[in-house]
Amino acid sequence: MSALTLQNITKRFGSTDVIRGVDLDVAEGEFVVFVGPSGCGKSTLLRIIAGLEDQTSGHVTIAGRNVDVTPPAKRGIAMVFQSYALYPHLTVKGNMGLALKQEGVDKGEIERRIAAAAKMLHLEALLERRPSELSGGQRQRVAIGRAIVRQPKLFLFDEPLSNLDAALRVNTRIEIANLHRVLGATMIYVTHDQVEAMTLADKIVVLSAGKIEQVGRPIDLYNKPANLFVAGFIGSPKMNFLKGASAEKLGATTIGIRPEHIRVVPAVGEWQGKISHLEQLGSDTFVYVAMEGAEPITVRIVGQADFEVGSTVGLEADVQHIHRFDADGRAI
Amino acid sequence: MSKARSSVARTGLVHLALGAYTLLALFPIFLVLVNSFKTRAGIFSTPLQLPSAKTFSLIGYETVLKQGDFLVYFQNSLIVTVASIFFVLLFGAMAAFALSEYRFRGNTMMALYLALGIMIPIRLGTVAILQGMVATGLVNTLMALILVYTAQGLPLAVFILSEFMRQVSDDLKNAGRVDGLSEYTIFFRLVLPLVRPAMATVAVFTMIPIWNDLWFPLILAPGEATKTVTLGAQMFIGQYVTNWNAVLSTLSLAIMPVLVLYLIFSRQLIRGITAGAVK
Ligand SMILES: Nc1ncnc2c1ncn2[C@@H]1O[C@H](COP(=O)(O)OP(=O)(O)OP(=O)(O)O)[C@@H](O)[C@H]1O
Ligand SMILES: [Mg+2]
């Protein structure tokens, strides 16, 4: 049985269409990540699933039950917000227990669940504190704990890590991945960080301007993007796009080559350009080559390499790794 | 803070300015207080001096307190003011929450309509209000005053509070909804505590004009049982003779209750003024 089904969901605010016909099926236990540029409607879609926003048309089904008119608290979901959204007047314990108290779960059971969640998230020492006495990372863990104790059918995360610093983000990301393994629950996770998307997801949903561009396993999206948007959005540094003669020769309007599939060679042959910039990360070297009539091409060299900025070099691509797109931007 | 800004001369000047303003603001109150403790002759011969052994007298207070009704007047004023503040805050906050939280047809029109009351003084409607009160038999009741003052205070309250409520995090309210809190619980338990400084501000702005008002008590509730302090003090002001001792004593006494109310709200108020600056 699928944990969540969206059927032709649309949403308009006044006269702007924010969600334009979204169909999606999420299997039980799946970790689904929504990615897309800012303002594409990820949060709105999540809020529609949660019942915090009414869809203009379409149907939401959670665990086989139509929830179009069910209030958020009765949908069997729990949500973790970007701004933590802890209740400032309650202790950590009170924050975690409130929803259960509202549901009428008995005291002993509440205590038991809070203790279990606190153990899992290393919050035992903080149970009597108020949110204002916690660090950002601790607050986010409490917010996650508040979701766990409800034992929901569906977890919803709206950019839960974006307020944390880089190191903490990596840690919490791993913690969330572990949590998914341990609980085996269905999770829907919104982010615009593609590292989070690639590492956490069983299935990535790429959204753009309120429509799904592609759904698939992270690696499939990387290897076989369905269109120009997904090709450009997934992967960092971005895929290189070339138009014109070199594309036409391969029977496409645009061709795309990932930075790791291009090599820098001596300046002979078809593609030549000047090195405009060099980034040495130690583990990788990024070479930016300005070619006439095209955007700068990024080349990724594994390991360390040295080039002189301003020198003219040639470029060569692995032919079997070239992505071809037609005039409408669809992959051929 | 930078060195230049905290230099002694600068702080000195700031304190001087603030001190001067405080003196200016407190001087009339000081005069009223001091002269309320003098004989009539003392008030007129040496109005600016502290009461001396010769001019000291409690005659003003004795007159006021002997005038047995004054306790009733105070009670009336307090009831009217506190009840009005309560209703202004309750209904104002609820309306503000509805306007800032829910999208419904006519939301903007409603907000504009409510804001209109800030610009149009309620006294313009006195005749209609009086007719209404007569028709409903509310003349000479404290209820009449409470209703009018609630109406008078609401526009500003809604205006200020809805602005503050818009700043309360959506995520927090949504978290409450996901956790199964009712809209009322979200309003009373999550939102209201967060806009408490704004509520205090509104309370102070609402309180002062109500306490000092002479107009509506005179028109709607001039009866002996429903007189407010401000109205009651008028009986010592005659066309030819004014009992200054009694007037000054009444005014001095009338300051106390507002002062207490103000102190209650002011801790919140200061937080409101410095909100954002100090966290
Ligand atoms: N209450 C609202 N009224 C009108 N427009 C809204 C409302 N909420 C969201 N929108 C619009 O809907 C679009 C999608 O918003 P949404 O918050 O879902 O974006 P997002 O994908 O989550 O972006 P981000 O990554 O920045 O969080 C935006 O263009 C936004 O301006
Ligand atoms: Mg968002």
Coordinates of N, CA, C and O in Angstrom, one line a residue, chain B residues 153-219:
Chain B
G153 N -11.7 52.3 22.0 CA -10.4 51.7 22.1 C -10.1 50.7 21.0 O -8.9 50.5 20.7
L154 N -11.1 50.1 20.5 CA -10.9 48.9 19.6 C -10.1 49.2 18.3 O -9.1 48.5 18.0
P155 N -10.4 50.3 17.6 CA -9.7 50.5 16.3 C -8.1 50.5 16.5 O -7.5 49.8 15.8
L156 N -7.6 51.3 17.4 CA -6.2 51.4 17.6 C -5.6 50.0 18.0 O -4.6 49.6 17.6
A157 N -6.4 49.4 18.9 CA -5.9 48.1 19.4 C -5.8 47.1 18.3 O -4.8 46.4 18.1
V158 N -6.8 47.0 17.4 CA -6.8 46.1 16.3 C -5.7 46.4 15.4 O -4.9 45.5 14.9
F159 N -5.5 47.7 15.1 CA -4.4 48.1 14.2 C -3.0 47.7 14.7 O -2.3 47.1 14.0
I160 N -2.8 48.1 16.0 CA -1.4 47.8 16.5 C -1.2 46.2 16.7 O -0.2 45.7 16.3
L161 N -2.2 45.6 17.2 CA -2.1 44.2 17.5 C -2.0 43.3 16.2 O -1.2 42.4 16.2
S162 N -2.7 43.7 15.2 CA -2.6 42.8 14.0 C -1.3 43.0 13.4 O -0.7 42.0 12.8
E163 N -0.7 44.1 13.5 CA 0.7 44.3 13.0 C 1.7 43.4 13.7 O 2.5 42.7 13.1
F164 N 1.5 43.3 15.1 CA 2.4 42.5 15.8 C 2.1 41.0 15.6 O 3.0 40.2 15.6
M165 N 0.8 40.7 15.4 CA 0.5 39.2 15.2 C 1.0 38.7 13.9 O 1.3 37.5 13.8
R166 N 1.1 39.6 12.9 CA 1.6 39.1 11.7 C 3.1 38.7 11.8 O 3.6 37.9 11.0
Q167 N 3.8 39.2 12.9 CA 5.2 38.8 13.0 C 5.3 37.5 13.8 O 6.4 37.0 13.9
V168 N 4.2 37.0 14.4 CA 4.4 35.7 15.1 C 4.6 34.6 14.1 O 3.9 34.6 13.1
S169 N 5.6 33.8 14.3 CA 6.0 32.8 13.3 C 4.8 31.9 12.9 O 4.1 31.3 13.7
D170 N 4.7 31.8 11.6 CA 3.6 30.8 11.0 C 3.9 29.4 11.5 O 3.0 28.6 11.7
D171 N 5.2 29.1 11.5 CA 5.6 27.7 11.8 C 5.1 27.3 13.2 O 4.6 26.2 13.4
L172 N 5.2 28.3 14.1 CA 4.7 28.0 15.5 C 3.3 27.7 15.5 O 2.8 26.7 16.1
K173 N 2.5 28.5 14.8 CA 1.0 28.2 14.8 C 0.7 26.9 14.1 O -0.1 26.1 14.5
N174 N 1.5 26.7 13.0 CA 1.3 25.4 12.3 C 1.7 24.2 13.1 O 1.0 23.2 13.0
A175 N 2.7 24.4 13.9 CA 3.1 23.3 14.7 C 2.0 22.9 15.7 O 1.7 21.8 15.9
G176 N 1.4 24.0 16.2 CA 0.3 23.8 17.1 C -0.9 23.0 16.4 O -1.5 22.1 17.0
R177 N -1.1 23.4 15.2 CA -2.2 22.8 14.4 C -1.9 21.3 14.2 O -2.8 20.4 14.4
V178 N -0.7 21.0 13.8 CA -0.3 19.6 13.6 C -0.4 18.8 14.9 O -0.8 17.7 14.9
D179 N -0.1 19.5 16.0 CA -0.2 18.8 17.3 C -1.6 18.7 17.9 O -1.8 18.3 19.0
G180 N -2.6 19.2 17.1 CA -4.0 19.1 17.5 C -4.5 20.1 18.5 O -5.5 19.9 19.1
L181 N -3.8 21.3 18.5 CA -4.4 22.4 19.4 C -5.5 23.1 18.6 O -5.4 23.2 17.4
S182 N -6.5 23.5 19.3 CA -7.6 24.2 18.7 C -7.1 25.6 18.4 O -6.1 26.1 18.9
E183 N -7.9 26.3 17.5 CA -7.5 27.7 17.1 C -7.5 28.5 18.4 O -6.7 29.5 18.5
Y184 N -8.4 28.3 19.3 CA -8.5 29.1 20.5 C -7.2 28.8 21.4 O -6.7 29.8 21.9
T185 N -6.8 27.6 21.5 CA -5.6 27.3 22.3 C -4.4 28.0 21.6 O -3.6 28.6 22.3
I186 N -4.4 27.9 20.3 CA -3.2 28.5 19.6 C -3.2 30.0 19.9 O -2.2 30.6 20.2
F187 N -4.4 30.6 19.9 CA -4.5 32.0 20.1 C -4.1 32.4 21.5 O -3.3 33.3 21.8
F188 N -4.7 31.7 22.5 CA -4.5 32.1 23.9 C -3.2 31.6 24.4 O -2.5 32.4 25.2
R189 N -2.7 30.5 24.0 CA -1.5 29.9 24.6 C -0.2 30.2 23.9 O 0.8 30.4 24.4
L190 N -0.3 30.3 22.5 CA 0.9 30.5 21.7 C 1.1 32.0 21.3 O 2.1 32.5 21.5
V191 N 0.0 32.5 20.8 CA 0.1 33.9 20.2 C 0.1 35.0 21.2 O 1.0 35.8 21.2
L192 N -0.9 34.9 22.1 CA -1.1 36.0 23.0 C 0.2 36.3 23.9 O 0.7 37.4 24.0
P193 N 0.8 35.2 24.5 CA 2.0 35.5 25.3 C 3.1 36.2 24.4 O 3.9 37.0 25.0
L194 N 3.2 35.9 23.1 CA 4.2 36.5 22.3 C 4.0 37.9 22.0 O 4.9 38.7 21.7
V195 N 2.7 38.4 22.0 CA 2.4 39.8 21.7 C 2.1 40.6 23.0 O 1.6 41.6 23.0
R196 N 2.5 40.0 24.2 CA 2.2 40.6 25.4 C 2.7 42.1 25.5 O 2.0 43.0 26.0
P197 N 4.0 42.4 25.1 CA 4.4 43.8 25.1 C 3.5 44.7 24.3 O 3.1 45.8 24.8
A198 N 3.0 44.2 23.2 CA 2.1 45.0 22.4 C 0.8 45.2 23.1 O 0.2 46.3 23.1
M199 N 0.3 44.2 23.8 CA -0.9 44.3 24.6 C -0.8 45.4 25.7 O -1.7 46.1 25.9
A200 N 0.4 45.4 26.3 CA 0.6 46.4 27.4 C 0.6 47.8 26.8 O 0.0 48.7 27.4
T201 N 1.2 47.9 25.6 CA 1.2 49.2 25.0 C -0.2 49.7 24.7 O -0.6 50.8 25.1
V202 N -1.0 48.8 24.2 CA -2.4 49.1 23.9 C -3.1 49.4 25.2 O -3.9 50.4 25.2
A203 N -2.8 48.7 26.2 CA -3.5 48.9 27.5 C -3.3 50.3 28.0 O -4.2 51.0 28.4
V204 N -2.0 50.7 27.9 CA -1.7 52.1 28.5 C -2.3 53.1 27.6 O -2.9 54.1 28.1
F205 N -2.3 53.0 26.3 CA -2.9 54.0 25.4 C -4.4 54.0 25.6 O -5.0 55.1 25.4
T206 N -5.0 52.9 25.9 CA -6.4 52.9 26.1 C -6.8 53.5 27.5 O -7.8 54.2 27.6
M207 N -6.0 53.2 28.5 CA -6.3 53.5 29.8 C -6.4 55.0 30.1 O -7.4 55.5 30.7
I208 N -5.4 55.7 29.7 CA -5.3 57.1 30.0 C -6.5 58.0 29.6 O -7.1 58.6 30.4
P209 N -6.9 57.9 28.3 CA -8.0 58.7 27.9 C -9.3 58.3 28.6 O -10.2 59.2 28.9
I210 N -9.5 57.1 28.9 CA -10.7 56.6 29.6 C -10.7 57.2 31.0 O -11.7 57.8 31.5
W211 N -9.7 57.1 31.7 CA -9.6 57.5 33.1 C -9.9 59.1 33.2 O -10.5 59.5 34.1
N212 N -9.3 59.8 32.2 CA -9.4 61.2 32.2 C -10.7 61.8 31.6 O -10.9 63.0 31.6
D213 N -11.5 60.9 31.0 CA -12.6 61.4 30.2 C -13.6 62.1 31.0 O -14.0 61.6 32.1
L214 N -14.1 63.2 30.6 CA -15.2 63.9 31.3 C -16.5 63.9 30.4 O -17.6 63.9 31.0
W215 N -16.3 63.8 29.1 CA -17.4 64.0 28.2 C -18.5 62.9 28.4 O -19.6 63.2 28.6
F216 N -18.1 61.6 28.2 CA -19.1 60.6 28.3 C -19.7 60.4 29.6 O -20.9 60.2 29.8
P217 N -18.9 60.5 30.7 CA -19.5 60.4 32.1 C -20.6 61.4 32.3 O -21.7 61.2 32.8
L218 N -20.3 62.6 31.8 CA -21.2 63.8 31.9 C -22.5 63.5 31.2 O -23.6 63.8 31.6
I219 N -22.4 63.0 30.0 CA -23.5 62.8 29.1 C -24.3 61.5 29.4 O -25.5 61.5 29.4

